[in-house]
Amino acid sequence: MKKVFESEFNPARLKEARLLRGYSITELAAELNITRQAISQFELGDTIPKLETVLNLMSVLNFPRSYFFKPNSEQFIGNTFFRASSKLTKKIKDLQFQKSIYGYEIYTYLSQFVEFPTLNLPKYHYDLGWNKRSIEHLARSLRENWGLGTKPIPNMVNLLEKNGIVVFSVDTESKSVVDAFYQHRSDRPFIFLGNDKPSAFRRQLDVAHELGHALMHPHVEEWDSLNKEEQKLIEEQAFYFASCFLLPEEAFTKTVTSLSLSHFIELKTYWRVSAGAMIHRAKEIGLMDESRYTSIQKQISMKKMRKSEPMDDMYAVPQPTVMNKAIKTILKHGVKSSEEIILELSLPQDQIEQLCNLEKGTLNRIDTEPTIRLL
């Protein structure tokens, strides 16, 4: 395909916009009342859509005109780790992957004006060779490196952002099929958290799980090229790291004074981890035998606690703040106006606001103060 200039329609951008909005080629063609072949030709660059068609694309896909004429961004993208699930379709993965591309574009754009926290993450190269002992050691080492000791971690999202990991919170439109996913980028890890789980305790585990991938699997080959056994192993390693990191064995053991379900529910306020995760950890480190574990799992099922536990609605779900603060700082100091940010990113306003965890309509507000540029 020939080089795309800003004055030319970019066929790759049409495909990106279609995937983000969740349309198949057939579905988009029906919305526009044109043939499926026409959409395919537009996306392949074989034909250029007429102005009327571009206007219709803008309306249906809710993208600015400038987006369709925007050159491709050069991005290094390492492996993308999606949780293995029979419900995770290619359509869902494509949609979330596209959001990750926009997230990186926003991060790169904002990096021109703000200095993000320096990445503070040790490098390890065990890849698939991790075992429980080495993972326990890794969790202890990272806690020591970050000065956490063995105390509970109240906010995993804030902890990662403080140490230079970029975290986004996105609507996954997948009814919890996508809890979170991780990508290795050119200079730091990127973690994307689904907004479909209204539980602060479960989010803690999701974030720690993705942190495990960032530490243990940055050099693993493409996810889809791994067999099911390798994918399962990688997921087990990440979950085990999350358990070790959130619930250090010695400190956690001292707090478990009963093996009753109600006691683990009470411990949620201290460890900020779900009762289910703590029960699993108790079995892992030998505090609970198989018989007791089976019994308590039956209680969890009877009480319908698989998807929601007591106290889940009592704590706000931790949200990323770094991108939010970056945008607001740029606006506050007049470095850029809302209109300029949208225009220069050439992305839909709803996607900028969502990825930066901004209240809907934030970038609609008219600037009442004169713009003063910082040198």
Tab-separated table of C-alpha atoms in Angstrom:
chain	number	residue	atom	x	y	z
A	1	MET	CA	0.000	0.000	0.000
A	2	LYS	CA	1.360	3.420	-0.887
A	3	LYS	CA	2.303	5.978	1.765
A	4	VAL	CA	-0.674	7.796	3.264
A	5	PHE	CA	-0.550	11.591	3.476
A	6	GLU	CA	-2.815	13.734	5.627
A	7	SER	CA	-4.798	14.863	2.560
A	8	GLU	CA	-5.616	11.288	1.554
A	9	PHE	CA	-8.239	8.908	2.873
A	10	ASN	CA	-6.540	6.258	5.001
A	11	PRO	CA	-8.177	2.835	4.491
A	12	ALA	CA	-6.547	1.408	7.647
A	13	ARG	CA	-8.311	4.014	9.761
A	14	LEU	CA	-11.701	2.942	8.446
A	15	LYS	CA	-11.072	-0.631	9.530
A	16	GLU	CA	-9.907	0.548	12.962
A	17	ALA	CA	-13.025	2.662	13.448
A	18	ARG	CA	-15.278	-0.188	12.345
A	19	LEU	CA	-13.633	-2.627	14.762
A	20	LEU	CA	-13.850	-0.181	17.658
A	21	ARG	CA	-17.574	0.320	17.156
A	22	GLY	CA	-18.083	-3.427	16.905
A	23	TYR	CA	-19.314	-3.614	13.317
A	24	SER	CA	-18.612	-6.426	10.896
A	25	ILE	CA	-18.144	-5.407	7.256
A	26	THR	CA	-21.633	-6.708	6.487
A	27	GLU	CA	-23.207	-4.803	9.392
A	28	LEU	CA	-21.532	-1.517	8.480
A	29	ALA	CA	-22.530	-1.908	4.840
A	30	ALA	CA	-26.149	-2.369	5.906
A	31	GLU	CA	-26.012	0.772	8.067
A	32	LEU	CA	-24.659	2.791	5.143
A	33	ASN	CA	-26.983	1.145	2.612
A	34	ILE	CA	-24.079	0.173	0.375
A	35	THR	CA	-22.612	-3.177	-0.625
A	36	ARG	CA	-20.297	-5.296	1.478
A	37	GLN	CA	-17.864	-5.267	-1.419
A	38	ALA	CA	-17.726	-1.465	-1.299
A	39	ILE	CA	-16.628	-1.491	2.369
A	40	SER	CA	-14.022	-4.142	1.609
A	41	GLN	CA	-12.645	-2.069	-1.265
A	42	PHE	CA	-12.478	1.036	0.944
A	43	GLU	CA	-10.558	-0.865	3.636
A	44	LEU	CA	-8.171	-2.408	1.110
A	45	GLY	CA	-7.491	0.971	-0.469
A	46	ASP	CA	-8.736	-0.211	-3.859
A	47	THR	CA	-11.301	2.607	-4.048
A	48	ILE	CA	-11.739	5.910	-2.222
A	49	PRO	CA	-15.136	6.734	-0.705
A	50	LYS	CA	-16.942	9.798	-2.001
A	51	LEU	CA	-17.469	12.792	0.291
A	52	GLU	CA	-21.074	11.774	0.948
A	53	THR	CA	-19.926	8.306	2.038
A	54	VAL	CA	-17.254	9.797	4.318
A	55	LEU	CA	-19.903	11.979	5.956
A	56	ASN	CA	-22.090	8.911	6.483
A	57	LEU	CA	-19.135	7.028	7.972
A	58	MET	CA	-18.563	9.918	10.384
A	59	SER	CA	-22.202	9.815	11.426
A	60	VAL	CA	-22.551	6.043	11.848
A	61	LEU	CA	-19.160	5.423	13.484
A	62	ASN	CA	-19.091	8.722	15.427
A	63	PHE	CA	-15.533	9.580	14.414
A	64	PRO	CA	-14.219	13.006	13.361
A	65	ARG	CA	-13.478	13.541	9.675
A	66	SER	CA	-9.782	14.136	10.416
A	67	TYR	CA	-9.454	10.611	11.795
A	68	PHE	CA	-10.074	9.017	8.391
A	69	PHE	CA	-7.277	11.117	6.874
A	70	LYS	CA	-4.821	10.572	9.726
A	71	PRO	CA	-1.566	8.713	8.892
A	72	ASN	CA	-0.904	5.398	10.579
A	73	SER	CA	0.912	5.713	13.894
A	74	GLU	CA	4.111	3.739	14.337
A	75	GLN	CA	3.724	1.603	17.440
A	76	PHE	CA	5.813	-1.215	18.817
A	77	ILE	CA	3.383	-3.680	20.335
A	78	GLY	CA	4.620	-6.760	22.132
A	79	ASN	CA	2.436	-9.661	23.145
A	80	THR	CA	-1.127	-8.974	24.250
A	81	PHE	CA	-2.337	-11.210	27.077
A	82	PHE	CA	-6.072	-11.841	27.109
A	83	ARG	CA	-7.470	-14.292	29.642
A	84	ALA	CA	-8.277	-17.635	28.044
A	85	SER	CA	-12.049	-17.989	27.769
A	86	SER	CA	-14.399	-19.901	25.504
A	87	LYS	CA	-16.530	-16.728	25.330
A	88	LEU	CA	-13.630	-14.533	24.185
A	89	THR	CA	-14.319	-14.089	20.482
A	90	LYS	CA	-12.068	-12.555	17.848
A	91	LYS	CA	-14.526	-9.668	17.575
A	92	ILE	CA	-14.164	-8.840	21.276
A	93	LYS	CA	-10.360	-9.109	21.117
A	94	ASP	CA	-10.199	-6.885	18.016
A	95	LEU	CA	-12.343	-4.244	19.720
A	96	GLN	CA	-10.213	-4.161	22.867
A	97	PHE	CA	-6.969	-4.286	20.890
A	98	GLN	CA	-8.079	-1.221	18.967
A	99	LYS	CA	-8.706	0.641	22.215
A	100	SER	CA	-5.163	-0.217	23.266
A	101	ILE	CA	-3.843	1.458	20.110
A	102	TYR	CA	-5.777	4.630	20.943
A	103	GLY	CA	-4.516	4.440	24.516
A	104	TYR	CA	-0.932	4.470	23.282
A	105	GLU	CA	-1.636	7.347	20.895
A	106	ILE	CA	-3.060	9.374	23.787
A	107	TYR	CA	-0.116	8.473	26.020
A	108	THR	CA	2.375	9.501	23.297
A	109	TYR	CA	0.532	12.766	22.672
A	110	LEU	CA	0.361	13.719	26.357
A	111	SER	CA	4.042	12.820	26.799
A	112	GLN	CA	4.870	15.968	24.818
A	113	PHE	CA	3.497	18.111	27.620
A	114	VAL	CA	3.762	16.164	30.886
A	115	GLU	CA	6.358	13.937	32.485
A	116	PHE	CA	4.924	10.577	33.471
A	117	PRO	CA	6.307	8.620	36.455
A	118	THR	CA	9.563	6.812	35.712
A	119	LEU	CA	9.198	3.082	35.187
A	120	ASN	CA	10.362	1.183	38.255
A	121	LEU	CA	10.017	-2.487	37.408
A	122	PRO	CA	12.762	-5.136	37.788
A	123	LYS	CA	13.495	-7.305	34.751
A	124	TYR	CA	13.380	-11.095	34.877
A	125	HIS	CA	13.840	-13.609	32.058
A	126	TYR	CA	12.438	-16.924	33.269
A	127	ASP	CA	9.541	-16.784	30.775
A	128	LEU	CA	7.728	-20.165	30.964
A	129	GLY	CA	10.271	-21.585	33.433
A	130	TRP	CA	8.599	-20.124	36.505
A	131	ASN	CA	7.599	-22.376	39.404
A	132	LYS	CA	5.841	-21.683	42.690
A	133	ARG	CA	9.052	-21.158	44.610
A	134	SER	CA	10.476	-18.655	42.125
A	135	ILE	CA	7.133	-16.835	41.897
A	136	GLU	CA	6.951	-16.512	45.691
A	137	HIS	CA	10.487	-15.094	45.612
A	138	LEU	CA	9.539	-12.692	42.835
A	139	ALA	CA	6.554	-11.377	44.811
A	140	ARG	CA	8.681	-10.851	47.937
A	141	SER	CA	11.433	-9.151	45.916
A	142	LEU	CA	9.037	-6.727	44.265
A	143	ARG	CA	7.425	-5.849	47.591
A	144	GLU	CA	10.898	-5.116	48.950
A	145	ASN	CA	11.850	-3.125	45.842
A	146	TRP	CA	8.715	-0.990	46.184
A	147	GLY	CA	9.059	-0.612	49.951
A	148	LEU	CA	5.786	-2.350	50.758
A	149	GLY	CA	6.926	-4.718	53.477
A	150	THR	CA	4.194	-7.282	54.179
A	151	LYS	CA	1.327	-4.851	54.716
A	152	PRO	CA	-1.945	-4.964	52.732
A	153	ILE	CA	-2.031	-2.991	49.484
A	154	PRO	CA	-5.103	-0.727	49.551
A	155	ASN	CA	-4.979	0.369	45.899
A	156	MET	CA	-3.158	-1.711	43.280
A	157	VAL	CA	-4.041	0.702	40.466
A	158	ASN	CA	-2.418	3.626	42.264
A	159	LEU	CA	0.623	1.494	43.121
A	160	LEU	CA	1.251	0.545	39.507
A	161	GLU	CA	0.803	4.081	38.225
A	162	LYS	CA	3.191	5.382	40.898
A	163	ASN	CA	5.814	2.974	39.559
A	164	GLY	CA	5.445	4.031	35.939
A	165	ILE	CA	3.071	1.390	34.576
A	166	VAL	CA	0.390	2.891	32.353
A	167	VAL	CA	-3.109	1.846	33.390
A	168	PHE	CA	-6.337	2.459	31.491
A	169	SER	CA	-9.900	1.630	32.473
A	170	VAL	CA	-12.182	0.772	29.549
A	171	ASP	CA	-15.722	-0.322	28.838
A	172	THR	CA	-15.254	-3.798	27.396
A	173	GLU	CA	-18.810	-4.308	26.078
A	174	SER	CA	-18.266	-7.990	26.799
A	175	LYS	CA	-20.254	-8.729	29.973
A	176	SER	CA	-17.129	-9.513	31.990
A	177	VAL	CA	-15.582	-11.770	29.338
A	178	VAL	CA	-12.601	-9.406	29.411
A	179	ASP	CA	-11.608	-8.587	32.996
A	180	ALA	CA	-8.307	-7.018	32.017
A	181	PHE	CA	-5.462	-7.423	29.551
A	182	TYR	CA	-1.779	-6.557	29.360
A	183	GLN	CA	0.456	-5.338	26.551
A	184	HIS	CA	4.185	-4.812	26.417
A	185	ARG	CA	4.935	-1.529	24.664
A	186	SER	CA	8.174	0.110	23.554
A	187	ASP	CA	9.100	1.702	26.863
A	188	ARG	CA	6.753	0.364	29.532
A	189	PRO	CA	3.891	-2.054	30.280
A	190	PHE	CA	0.317	-1.034	29.517
A	191	ILE	CA	-2.580	-2.547	31.462
A	192	PHE	CA	-6.225	-2.201	30.439
A	193	LEU	CA	-8.920	-2.892	33.050
A	194	GLY	CA	-12.518	-3.710	32.223
A	195	ASN	CA	-15.205	-1.609	33.890
A	196	ASP	CA	-17.664	-4.502	33.943
A	197	LYS	CA	-16.754	-5.686	37.464
A	198	PRO	CA	-18.200	-3.414	40.169
A	199	SER	CA	-15.932	-4.798	42.892
A	200	ALA	CA	-12.853	-3.112	44.332
A	201	PHE	CA	-11.692	-6.440	45.768
A	202	ARG	CA	-11.826	-8.292	42.458
A	203	ARG	CA	-10.103	-5.430	40.663
A	204	GLN	CA	-7.191	-5.788	43.074
A	205	LEU	CA	-6.661	-9.356	41.872
A	206	ASP	CA	-7.122	-8.384	38.201
A	207	VAL	CA	-4.433	-5.700	38.461
A	208	ALA	CA	-2.008	-7.957	40.325
A	209	HIS	CA	-2.600	-10.679	37.710
A	210	GLU	CA	-1.653	-8.343	34.854
A	211	LEU	CA	1.367	-7.156	36.848
A	212	GLY	CA	2.419	-10.799	36.974
A	213	HIS	CA	2.348	-10.957	33.179
A	214	ALA	CA	4.393	-7.746	32.943
A	215	LEU	CA	7.073	-9.214	35.200
A	216	MET	CA	7.142	-12.828	34.076
A	217	HIS	CA	6.064	-12.896	30.441
A	218	PRO	CA	7.314	-9.842	28.487
A	219	HIS	CA	9.337	-12.069	26.143
A	220	VAL	CA	6.787	-14.838	25.612
A	221	GLU	CA	5.909	-15.394	21.956
A	222	GLU	CA	2.568	-14.329	20.491
A	223	TRP	CA	-0.330	-15.572	22.630
A	224	ASP	CA	-2.320	-17.112	19.782
A	225	SER	CA	0.702	-19.166	18.737
A	226	LEU	CA	0.872	-20.914	22.135
A	227	ASN	CA	-0.957	-24.195	22.661
A	228	LYS	CA	-3.710	-24.504	25.265
A	229	GLU	CA	-1.400	-26.084	27.837
A	230	GLU	CA	1.080	-23.203	27.534
A	231	GLN	CA	-1.703	-20.623	27.769
A	232	LYS	CA	-3.092	-22.343	30.845
A	233	LEU	CA	0.367	-22.436	32.435
A	234	ILE	CA	0.919	-18.726	31.842
A	235	GLU	CA	-2.448	-17.872	33.370
A	236	GLU	CA	-1.764	-20.064	36.403
A	237	GLN	CA	1.602	-18.367	36.905
A	238	ALA	CA	0.037	-14.892	36.757
A	239	PHE	CA	-2.734	-15.838	39.190
A	240	TYR	CA	-0.233	-17.405	41.581
A	241	PHE	CA	1.897	-14.261	41.498
A	242	ALA	CA	-1.184	-12.125	42.235
A	243	SER	CA	-2.018	-14.315	45.216
A	244	CYS	CA	1.552	-14.207	46.574
A	245	PHE	CA	1.905	-10.468	46.030
A	246	LEU	CA	-1.418	-9.459	47.584
A	247	LEU	CA	-1.297	-11.988	50.446
A	248	PRO	CA	2.281	-12.551	51.727
A	249	GLU	CA	2.338	-15.991	53.328
A	250	GLU	CA	3.628	-15.200	56.820
A	251	ALA	CA	1.629	-11.999	57.326
A	252	PHE	CA	-1.541	-13.498	55.863
A	253	THR	CA	-1.238	-16.626	58.017
A	254	LYS	CA	-1.151	-14.535	61.199
A	255	THR	CA	-4.493	-12.939	60.336
A	256	VAL	CA	-6.333	-16.191	59.574
A	257	THR	CA	-7.680	-17.120	63.003
A	258	SER	CA	-10.658	-19.084	61.692
A	259	LEU	CA	-11.488	-21.087	58.566
A	260	SER	CA	-15.111	-19.997	58.466
A	261	LEU	CA	-16.512	-18.227	55.425
A	262	SER	CA	-17.651	-15.310	57.587
A	263	HIS	CA	-14.091	-14.785	58.841
A	264	PHE	CA	-12.677	-14.478	55.332
A	265	ILE	CA	-15.437	-11.983	54.510
A	266	GLU	CA	-14.388	-9.935	57.542
A	267	LEU	CA	-10.738	-10.056	56.409
A	268	LYS	CA	-11.689	-8.287	53.167
A	269	THR	CA	-11.578	-4.928	54.952
A	270	TYR	CA	-7.964	-5.562	55.995
A	271	TRP	CA	-6.398	-7.264	52.983
A	272	ARG	CA	-8.623	-5.596	50.333
A	273	VAL	CA	-8.869	-8.903	48.485
A	274	SER	CA	-11.964	-10.996	47.770
A	275	ALA	CA	-12.907	-13.761	50.198
A	276	GLY	CA	-12.659	-16.247	47.330
A	277	ALA	CA	-9.044	-15.278	46.630
A	278	MET	CA	-8.112	-15.515	50.305
A	279	ILE	CA	-9.714	-18.925	50.645
A	280	HIS	CA	-7.760	-20.160	47.638
A	281	ARG	CA	-4.552	-18.735	49.113
A	282	ALA	CA	-5.262	-20.418	52.451
A	283	LYS	CA	-5.444	-23.761	50.657
A	284	GLU	CA	-2.280	-23.030	48.640
A	285	ILE	CA	-0.151	-22.453	51.729
A	286	GLY	CA	-1.593	-25.361	53.723
A	287	LEU	CA	-3.886	-23.529	56.138
A	288	MET	CA	-6.880	-25.389	54.761
A	289	ASP	CA	-7.143	-29.039	53.723
A	290	GLU	CA	-9.042	-30.325	50.703
A	291	SER	CA	-12.082	-31.361	52.731
A	292	ARG	CA	-12.526	-27.921	54.317
A	293	TYR	CA	-11.865	-26.213	51.010
A	294	THR	CA	-14.566	-28.285	49.288
A	295	SER	CA	-17.011	-27.554	52.105
A	296	ILE	CA	-16.472	-23.810	51.964
A	297	GLN	CA	-16.787	-23.795	48.168
A	298	LYS	CA	-20.206	-25.401	48.533
A	299	GLN	CA	-21.195	-22.637	50.947
A	300	ILE	CA	-20.056	-20.011	48.439
A	301	SER	CA	-22.210	-21.610	45.742
A	302	MET	CA	-25.243	-21.873	48.035
A	303	LYS	CA	-24.919	-18.204	48.982
A	304	LYS	CA	-24.474	-17.247	45.293
A	305	MET	CA	-21.138	-15.549	45.964
A	306	ARG	CA	-19.369	-16.500	42.732
A	307	LYS	CA	-20.022	-13.184	41.027
A	308	SER	CA	-20.709	-10.951	44.002
A	309	GLU	CA	-19.645	-11.137	47.641
A	310	PRO	CA	-20.839	-9.311	50.757
A	311	MET	CA	-19.236	-5.854	51.100
A	312	ASP	CA	-18.426	-5.618	47.392
A	313	ASP	CA	-20.619	-2.524	47.098
A	314	MET	CA	-19.111	-0.788	50.132
A	315	TYR	CA	-15.828	0.283	48.505
A	316	ALA	CA	-15.252	2.362	45.395
A	317	VAL	CA	-13.535	0.508	42.568
A	318	PRO	CA	-9.950	1.862	42.206
A	319	GLN	CA	-9.575	3.910	39.034
A	320	PRO	CA	-6.519	5.090	37.085
A	321	THR	CA	-5.710	8.748	37.727
A	322	VAL	CA	-2.502	9.589	35.854
A	323	MET	CA	-4.048	10.217	32.412
A	324	ASN	CA	-6.916	12.099	34.037
A	325	LYS	CA	-4.488	14.387	35.872
A	326	ALA	CA	-2.384	14.869	32.732
A	327	ILE	CA	-5.343	16.112	30.690
A	328	LYS	CA	-6.621	18.338	33.481
A	329	THR	CA	-3.157	19.818	34.070
A	330	ILE	CA	-2.785	20.647	30.374
A	331	LEU	CA	-6.200	22.310	30.357
A	332	LYS	CA	-5.670	24.142	33.664
A	333	HIS	CA	-2.400	25.724	32.564
A	334	GLY	CA	-3.684	26.595	29.109
A	335	VAL	CA	-1.154	24.426	27.305
A	336	LYS	CA	-3.971	23.121	25.120
A	337	SER	CA	-7.701	23.720	24.936
A	338	SER	CA	-10.260	20.904	24.846
A	339	GLU	CA	-10.860	21.647	21.177
A	340	GLU	CA	-7.149	21.460	20.388
A	341	ILE	CA	-6.727	18.154	22.214
A	342	ILE	CA	-9.566	16.546	20.249
A	343	LEU	CA	-8.391	18.064	16.962
A	344	GLU	CA	-4.741	17.103	17.370
A	345	LEU	CA	-5.489	13.560	18.549
A	346	SER	CA	-8.121	13.136	15.813
A	347	LEU	CA	-9.940	10.619	17.999
A	348	PRO	CA	-13.584	10.463	19.057
A	349	GLN	CA	-14.254	12.527	22.159
A	350	ASP	CA	-15.942	9.605	23.907
A	351	GLN	CA	-12.815	7.462	23.515
A	352	ILE	CA	-10.467	10.173	24.807
A	353	GLU	CA	-12.684	10.749	27.844
A	354	GLN	CA	-13.104	7.043	28.549
A	355	LEU	CA	-9.423	6.167	28.223
A	356	CYS	CA	-8.389	9.157	30.349
A	357	ASN	CA	-11.062	8.346	32.930
A	358	LEU	CA	-12.689	11.737	32.452
A	359	GLU	CA	-16.306	12.447	33.251
A	360	LYS	CA	-18.421	12.252	30.114
A	361	GLY	CA	-18.632	15.671	28.493
A	362	THR	CA	-15.475	17.034	30.137
A	363	LEU	CA	-14.023	18.022	26.777
A	364	ASN	CA	-17.280	19.755	25.797
A	365	ARG	CA	-16.701	22.543	28.282
A	366	ILE	CA	-15.873	25.876	26.742
A	367	ASP	CA	-12.646	27.473	27.949
A	368	THR	CA	-13.491	30.773	29.651
A	369	GLU	CA	-9.886	31.793	30.345
A	370	PRO	CA	-7.438	32.975	27.674
A	371	THR	CA	-4.955	30.332	26.530
A	372	ILE	CA	-1.440	30.901	27.887
A	373	ARG	CA	1.152	28.564	26.492
A	374	LEU	CA	3.931	27.218	28.677
A	375	LEU	CA	7.388	27.189	27.148
